[in-house]
CSV table of C-alpha atoms and ligand atoms in Angstrom, one decimal:
chain,number,residue,atom,x,y,z
A,217,MET,CA,-11.6,20.5,23.3
A,218,LEU,CA,-9.6,22.3,26.0
A,219,ASN,CA,-11.7,23.7,28.8
A,220,LEU,CA,-10.1,26.8,30.4
A,221,GLY,CA,-10.8,27.9,34.1
A,222,ILE,CA,-10.0,31.7,34.0
A,223,LEU,CA,-9.1,33.2,37.6
A,224,VAL,CA,-10.0,36.7,37.8
A,225,SER,CA,-9.6,39.7,40.4
A,226,GLY,CA,-9.8,43.0,38.4
A,227,GLY,CA,-10.7,44.8,35.4
A,228,GLY,CA,-10.4,41.2,33.2
A,229,THR,CA,-8.7,42.9,30.1
A,230,ASN,CA,-6.4,39.5,29.9
A,231,LEU,CA,-9.8,37.6,30.3
A,232,GLN,CA,-11.0,39.7,27.4
A,233,ALA,CA,-7.9,39.1,25.4
A,234,ILE,CA,-8.3,35.2,25.6
A,235,ILE,CA,-12.3,35.5,24.8
A,236,ASP,CA,-11.3,37.8,21.3
A,237,SER,CA,-8.6,35.0,20.7
A,238,ILE,CA,-11.2,32.3,20.8
A,239,GLU,CA,-13.7,34.2,18.9
A,240,SER,CA,-11.2,35.6,16.3
A,241,GLY,CA,-10.4,31.6,15.8
A,242,TYR,CA,-6.7,32.1,17.0
A,243,LEU,CA,-7.3,29.7,19.9
A,244,LYS,CA,-8.6,26.7,18.5
A,245,ASP,CA,-10.2,23.9,20.4
A,246,CYS,CA,-10.6,26.1,23.5
A,247,SER,CA,-13.3,27.0,25.4
A,248,ILE,CA,-13.6,29.0,28.6
A,249,ALA,CA,-15.9,26.6,30.7
A,250,VAL,CA,-15.9,29.1,33.8
A,251,VAL,CA,-14.7,32.5,35.3
A,252,VAL,CA,-13.8,32.5,38.8
A,253,SER,CA,-13.5,35.9,40.4
A,254,SER,CA,-12.0,36.4,44.1
A,255,ARG,CA,-14.3,39.6,44.4
A,256,SER,CA,-18.0,40.5,43.6
A,257,GLY,CA,-17.1,43.6,42.1
A,258,ALA,CA,-14.7,42.8,39.2
A,259,PHE,CA,-15.4,44.2,36.0
A,260,ALA,CA,-14.0,41.1,34.5
A,261,LEU,CA,-17.5,39.3,35.8
A,262,GLU,CA,-19.3,41.7,33.4
A,263,ARG,CA,-17.2,40.5,30.4
A,264,ALA,CA,-17.8,36.9,31.5
A,265,LYS,CA,-21.4,38.0,31.5
A,266,LYS,CA,-21.4,39.7,28.2
A,267,HIS,CA,-20.1,36.7,26.4
A,268,ASN,CA,-22.3,34.2,28.1
A,269,ILE,CA,-19.5,32.3,29.9
A,270,PRO,CA,-20.5,31.0,33.4
A,271,SER,CA,-18.8,33.1,36.2
A,272,ILE,CA,-18.7,32.7,40.0
A,273,VAL,CA,-17.3,34.5,42.8
A,274,ILE,CA,-15.3,32.4,45.1
A,275,SER,CA,-13.8,34.7,47.5
A,276,ARG,CA,-10.7,33.6,50.1
A,277,LYS,CA,-12.4,35.4,53.0
A,278,ALA,CA,-15.6,32.9,52.9
A,279,TYR,CA,-13.2,29.9,53.8
A,280,GLU,CA,-11.8,29.1,57.2
A,281,SER,CA,-8.6,27.9,55.8
A,282,ILE,CA,-6.7,27.9,52.4
A,283,GLU,CA,-7.1,24.3,52.0
A,284,ALA,CA,-11.1,24.8,52.3
A,285,TYR,CA,-10.6,27.8,49.8
A,286,ASP,CA,-8.5,25.0,47.7
A,287,ASP,CA,-11.3,22.8,47.9
A,288,ALA,CA,-13.9,25.1,46.7
A,289,LEU,CA,-11.7,26.0,43.5
A,290,ILE,CA,-11.0,22.4,42.7
A,291,GLN,CA,-14.6,21.5,43.1
A,292,CYS,CA,-15.6,24.5,40.7
A,293,PHE,CA,-13.0,23.6,38.0
A,294,GLU,CA,-13.6,19.8,38.4
A,295,SER,CA,-17.6,20.2,37.5
A,296,HIS,CA,-16.6,22.2,34.5
A,297,GLY,CA,-14.0,19.8,33.3
A,298,VAL,CA,-11.2,22.3,33.5
A,299,GLY,CA,-7.7,21.0,31.8
A,300,LEU,CA,-6.0,24.3,32.1
A,301,VAL,CA,-6.3,27.0,34.8
A,302,VAL,CA,-5.3,30.7,33.9
A,303,MET,CA,-4.5,33.4,36.2
A,304,ALA,CA,-5.5,36.5,34.6
A,305,GLY,CA,-5.3,39.2,36.9
A,306,PHE,CA,-5.7,37.4,39.7
A,307,LEU,CA,-4.7,38.8,43.0
A,308,THR,CA,-5.5,36.0,45.6
A,309,MET,CA,-2.7,33.3,46.7
A,310,VAL,CA,-3.9,29.6,46.1
A,311,GLY,CA,-2.8,26.8,48.4
A,312,GLU,CA,-0.3,23.8,47.9
A,313,LYS,CA,-3.4,21.4,47.3
A,314,PHE,CA,-4.8,23.4,44.5
A,315,ILE,CA,-1.2,23.8,43.0
A,316,GLU,CA,-0.5,20.0,43.2
A,317,LYS,CA,-3.8,19.1,41.5
A,318,TYR,CA,-3.1,21.3,38.6
A,319,ARG,CA,0.6,21.1,38.6
A,320,GLY,CA,1.8,22.0,35.2
A,321,ARG,CA,-1.8,23.0,34.5
A,322,ILE,CA,-1.7,26.6,35.9
A,323,MET,CA,-0.4,29.6,34.1
A,324,ASN,CA,-0.2,33.3,35.5
A,325,ILE,CA,0.4,36.6,33.5
A,326,HIS,CA,2.9,39.2,35.5
A,327,PRO,CA,3.5,42.5,34.3
A,328,SER,CA,7.5,42.4,34.5
A,329,LEU,CA,10.3,40.6,33.1
A,330,ILE,CA,10.6,37.8,35.8
A,331,PRO,CA,12.9,37.8,37.9
A,332,SER,CA,12.7,41.6,37.9
A,333,PHE,CA,9.8,43.3,39.9
A,334,CYS,CA,7.9,40.3,41.1
A,335,GLY,CA,7.4,38.3,44.3
A,336,LYS,CA,4.8,39.2,47.2
A,337,GLY,CA,3.4,42.9,47.0
A,338,TYR,CA,4.3,43.0,43.1
A,339,TYR,CA,0.9,43.4,41.5
A,340,GLY,CA,-1.0,45.8,39.2
A,341,ILE,CA,0.7,49.3,38.9
A,342,ILE,CA,3.3,48.5,41.7
A,343,PRO,CA,5.9,46.5,39.1
A,344,HIS,CA,5.6,49.7,36.7
A,345,GLN,CA,6.4,52.0,39.5
A,346,LYS,CA,9.3,50.3,40.5
A,347,ALA,CA,10.5,49.9,37.2
A,348,LEU,CA,10.5,53.5,36.5
A,349,GLU,CA,12.0,54.2,39.9
A,350,TYR,CA,14.9,51.9,39.1
A,351,GLY,CA,15.3,53.7,35.5
A,352,VAL,CA,15.2,50.2,33.4
A,353,LYS,CA,15.2,50.7,29.5
A,354,ILE,CA,13.0,47.8,28.9
A,355,THR,CA,10.5,46.0,31.0
A,356,GLY,CA,7.5,43.7,29.8
A,357,ALA,CA,5.5,40.8,30.8
A,358,THR,CA,5.9,37.1,31.6
A,359,VAL,CA,3.6,34.0,31.3
A,360,HIS,CA,5.0,31.4,33.8
A,361,PHE,CA,3.5,28.0,35.4
A,362,VAL,CA,2.5,28.7,38.9
A,363,GLU,CA,4.4,27.2,41.7
A,364,PRO,CA,3.7,28.0,45.4
A,365,GLU,CA,6.0,30.9,45.7
A,366,TYR,CA,4.8,34.2,44.1
A,367,ASP,CA,5.5,34.6,40.3
A,368,SER,CA,8.4,31.8,40.8
A,369,GLY,CA,7.3,29.0,38.4
A,370,PRO,CA,9.0,27.8,35.2
A,371,ILE,CA,8.9,30.7,32.5
A,372,ILE,CA,6.7,30.0,29.3
A,373,LEU,CA,6.8,33.1,27.3
A,374,GLN,CA,8.3,36.8,27.7
A,375,LYS,CA,8.0,40.0,25.6
A,376,ALA,CA,10.0,43.0,26.1
A,377,VAL,CA,8.5,46.5,25.9
A,378,GLU,CA,10.5,49.6,25.9
A,379,VAL,CA,10.6,52.3,28.7
A,380,ARG,CA,9.9,55.7,27.4
A,381,ASP,CA,11.5,58.8,29.1
A,382,ASP,CA,8.2,60.4,29.4
A,383,ASP,CA,6.5,57.5,30.9
A,384,THR,CA,4.2,57.4,33.6
A,385,PRO,CA,3.2,54.3,36.0
A,386,GLU,CA,-0.2,54.1,34.1
A,387,THR,CA,1.1,54.8,30.3
A,388,LEU,CA,3.9,52.1,30.9
A,389,GLN,CA,1.2,49.8,32.5
A,390,LYS,CA,-1.1,50.3,29.6
A,391,ARG,CA,1.5,49.7,27.1
A,392,VAL,CA,2.8,46.6,28.6
A,393,MET,CA,-0.7,45.3,28.4
A,394,GLU,CA,-1.3,46.1,24.8
A,395,GLU,CA,2.1,45.2,23.6
A,396,ALA,CA,2.8,42.4,25.8
A,397,GLU,CA,0.2,40.6,28.2
A,398,TRP,CA,-2.8,40.6,25.6
A,399,LYS,CA,-0.4,38.8,23.1
A,400,ILE,CA,1.8,36.4,25.2
A,401,LEU,CA,-1.1,34.9,27.2
A,402,PRO,CA,-3.2,34.0,24.5
A,403,GLN,CA,-0.1,32.6,22.6
A,404,ALA,CA,1.0,30.7,25.8
A,405,ILE,CA,-2.5,28.9,26.0
A,406,LYS,CA,-2.3,28.0,22.2
A,407,LEU,CA,1.2,26.2,22.5
A,408,PHE,CA,-0.5,24.4,25.9
A,409,SER,CA,-3.7,23.6,23.6
A,410,GLU,CA,-1.3,22.1,20.8
A,411,GLY,CA,0.7,20.1,23.6
A,412,ARG,CA,3.8,22.2,22.4
A,413,LEU,CA,5.0,22.9,25.9
A,414,VAL,CA,7.5,20.5,27.5
A,415,LEU,CA,8.5,21.3,31.0
A,416,ASN,CA,11.6,19.5,32.3
A,417,GLY,CA,12.4,21.1,35.8
A,418,ARG,CA,12.5,24.7,35.7
A,419,LYS,CA,13.1,24.5,31.9
A,420,VAL,CA,10.0,25.0,29.2
A,421,THR,CA,10.8,24.2,26.0
A,422,ILE,CA,8.3,24.7,22.9
A,423,THR,CA,8.4,22.2,20.5
A,424,ASP,CA,7.2,22.4,16.6
B,167,GRF,C1,-2.4,43.2,34.6
B,167,GRF,O1,-1.5,44.1,34.6
B,167,GRF,C2,-2.0,41.8,34.9
B,167,GRF,O2,-0.5,41.7,34.3
B,167,GRF,C3,-1.9,41.5,36.4
B,167,GRF,O3,-2.8,42.5,37.0
B,167,GRF,C4,-3.4,43.3,35.9
B,167,GRF,C5,-4.8,43.4,35.5
B,167,GRF,O4,-5.2,42.5,35.0
B,167,GRF,N1,-1.7,40.4,36.6
B,167,GRF,P1,-6.6,42.5,33.9
B,167,GRF,O5,-7.0,43.7,33.5
B,167,GRF,O6,-7.7,42.2,35.2
B,167,GRF,O7,-6.5,41.2,33.2
């Protein structure tokens, strides 16, 4: 059984996609051991409670240093036997210590085709605003392994979504979530759980 530790900060629609993928049987031998939110008001916490998933708020501002914050996250995930950490709409930076501990076992979902519209300050609706401002014809979502720099780790999966002439940032965000994020995040978790992701430096290979 692969125990998942899910990091959230907001609405939790990606968490919901993972929950639904487990309950539908798409994600076999996976269980969400704990949901950790960086904020007490995150609706993602309501989703966890509704599905009887243990949840806890671990807020960065409650800790003196990034190392202390990392220690709190590590202690929580180790106590739940977490084998894969998934950042699902998580807006707080973790430190080197946390990344070292879970290197190759932390995934993040980003709402653009990295390396476009990513990096510090590109979160939530902003990547979609920037995509429309730039006038790109396709955007999408990326699942990647997490490294210390924002949105910089080896790419696992990407899925393209067309940009429509009448799109607003909100309509584009919704379509990217529905057509890309909620599909490739469970898919990446499934590949990891089946041992089919091979990481060589920056290159991720999917084996049969
Ligand atoms: C999503 O666009 C996700 O890609 C980004 O945060 C947004 C909210 O995600 N990381 P969620 O609804 O909280 O899963």
